[in-house]
Amino acid sequence: MTGSDEDPRVAELRTAVSRLRRELAAHPAEFPDRGIAEDELAALAAMALSGLPEIPRLRRSLLLIAGAIGSVSALTRGLSEVRDAVDLFGGPPRG
């Protein structure tokens, strides 16, 4: 998809993921699950580039990222932006 054909939700996801990836890369502290966060952000970026992300996979990646970096206060804003972008695709299924 290009330009005006792009789903605005996908564009928002791509922007939020890119921003959090940059913030994570610039964060000086190492923490045990940093690799998990980096891998899942890469997966989200790939889904956003494809233009048709799978909602269950988006949510799974978000949960893994939140678990991996949730306690790193410097990354809270970026994580919230990714969460908001994932939420644009619809809320979690109700059971």
Tab-separated table of C-alpha atoms in Angstrom:
chain	number	residue	atom	x	y	z
A	1	MET	CA	0.000	0.000	0.000
A	2	THR	CA	1.190	3.458	-0.705
A	3	GLY	CA	0.211	6.993	0.160
A	4	SER	CA	-3.538	7.517	0.388
A	5	ASP	CA	-4.260	3.773	-0.001
A	6	GLU	CA	-2.635	3.034	3.358
A	7	ASP	CA	-4.847	2.137	6.302
A	8	PRO	CA	-4.364	4.951	8.850
A	9	ARG	CA	-4.263	2.369	11.654
A	10	VAL	CA	-1.279	0.700	10.012
A	11	ALA	CA	0.452	4.057	9.598
A	12	GLU	CA	-0.124	4.818	13.290
A	13	LEU	CA	1.214	1.405	14.284
A	14	ARG	CA	4.310	1.830	12.122
A	15	THR	CA	5.012	5.258	13.615
A	16	ALA	CA	4.531	4.131	17.220
A	17	VAL	CA	6.654	1.000	16.767
A	18	SER	CA	9.421	2.940	15.067
A	19	ARG	CA	9.490	5.495	17.864
A	20	LEU	CA	9.624	2.849	20.608
A	21	ARG	CA	12.360	0.943	18.762
A	22	ARG	CA	14.463	4.126	18.646
A	23	GLU	CA	13.820	4.843	22.329
A	24	LEU	CA	14.743	1.293	23.276
A	25	ALA	CA	17.916	1.409	21.184
A	26	ALA	CA	18.939	4.667	22.872
A	27	HIS	CA	18.143	3.425	26.387
A	28	PRO	CA	21.487	2.824	28.090
A	29	ALA	CA	20.453	0.254	30.676
A	30	GLU	CA	20.452	-3.433	29.980
A	31	PHE	CA	17.629	-5.493	31.420
A	32	PRO	CA	16.918	-9.210	31.234
A	33	ASP	CA	14.122	-9.178	28.645
A	34	ARG	CA	15.459	-6.484	26.345
A	35	GLY	CA	16.014	-9.007	23.538
A	36	ILE	CA	12.404	-10.128	23.745
A	37	ALA	CA	11.210	-6.532	23.427
A	38	GLU	CA	13.511	-5.924	20.449
A	39	ASP	CA	12.362	-9.120	18.706
A	40	GLU	CA	8.675	-8.389	19.215
A	41	LEU	CA	9.053	-4.780	18.080
A	42	ALA	CA	10.728	-6.102	14.932
A	43	ALA	CA	7.781	-8.463	14.439
A	44	LEU	CA	5.320	-5.580	14.849
A	45	ALA	CA	7.301	-3.486	12.382
A	46	ALA	CA	7.200	-6.314	9.844
A	47	MET	CA	3.435	-6.712	10.296
A	48	ALA	CA	2.937	-2.988	9.822
A	49	LEU	CA	5.008	-3.071	6.631
A	50	SER	CA	2.896	-5.912	5.275
A	51	GLY	CA	-0.166	-3.690	5.594
A	52	LEU	CA	-2.372	-6.461	6.988
A	53	PRO	CA	-1.388	-7.231	10.568
A	54	GLU	CA	-2.969	-10.211	12.308
A	55	ILE	CA	-4.830	-8.874	15.325
A	56	PRO	CA	-4.141	-11.852	17.641
A	57	ARG	CA	-0.433	-11.621	16.765
A	58	LEU	CA	-0.458	-7.849	17.390
A	59	ARG	CA	-1.912	-8.418	20.840
A	60	ARG	CA	0.527	-11.219	21.649
A	61	SER	CA	3.488	-9.045	20.671
A	62	LEU	CA	2.118	-6.153	22.710
A	63	LEU	CA	1.811	-8.362	25.789
A	64	LEU	CA	5.356	-9.648	25.390
A	65	ILE	CA	6.725	-6.133	24.910
A	66	ALA	CA	4.788	-4.813	27.908
A	67	GLY	CA	6.084	-7.667	30.033
A	68	ALA	CA	9.633	-7.115	28.854
A	69	ILE	CA	9.862	-3.346	29.289
A	70	GLY	CA	6.886	-2.506	31.489
A	71	SER	CA	9.057	-1.639	34.469
A	72	VAL	CA	11.379	0.673	32.516
A	73	SER	CA	9.785	4.035	33.242
A	74	ALA	CA	11.734	5.854	30.526
A	75	LEU	CA	9.924	3.729	27.912
A	76	THR	CA	6.408	4.080	29.332
A	77	ARG	CA	5.244	6.753	26.890
A	78	GLY	CA	6.461	4.856	23.839
A	79	LEU	CA	4.864	1.661	25.111
A	80	SER	CA	1.568	3.503	25.616
A	81	GLU	CA	1.700	4.777	22.041
A	82	VAL	CA	2.220	1.247	20.724
A	83	ARG	CA	-0.648	0.003	22.894
A	84	ASP	CA	-2.915	2.770	21.574
A	85	ALA	CA	-1.949	1.909	17.986
A	86	VAL	CA	-2.710	-1.785	18.533
A	87	ASP	CA	-6.048	-0.837	20.098
A	88	LEU	CA	-7.014	0.907	16.859
A	89	PHE	CA	-7.434	-2.570	15.365
A	90	GLY	CA	-10.157	-3.403	17.873
A	91	GLY	CA	-10.339	-4.439	21.462
A	92	PRO	CA	-9.501	-7.880	22.730
A	93	PRO	CA	-12.120	-10.553	22.073
A	94	ARG	CA	-14.707	-10.949	24.780
A	95	GLY	CA	-15.197	-14.418	26.151
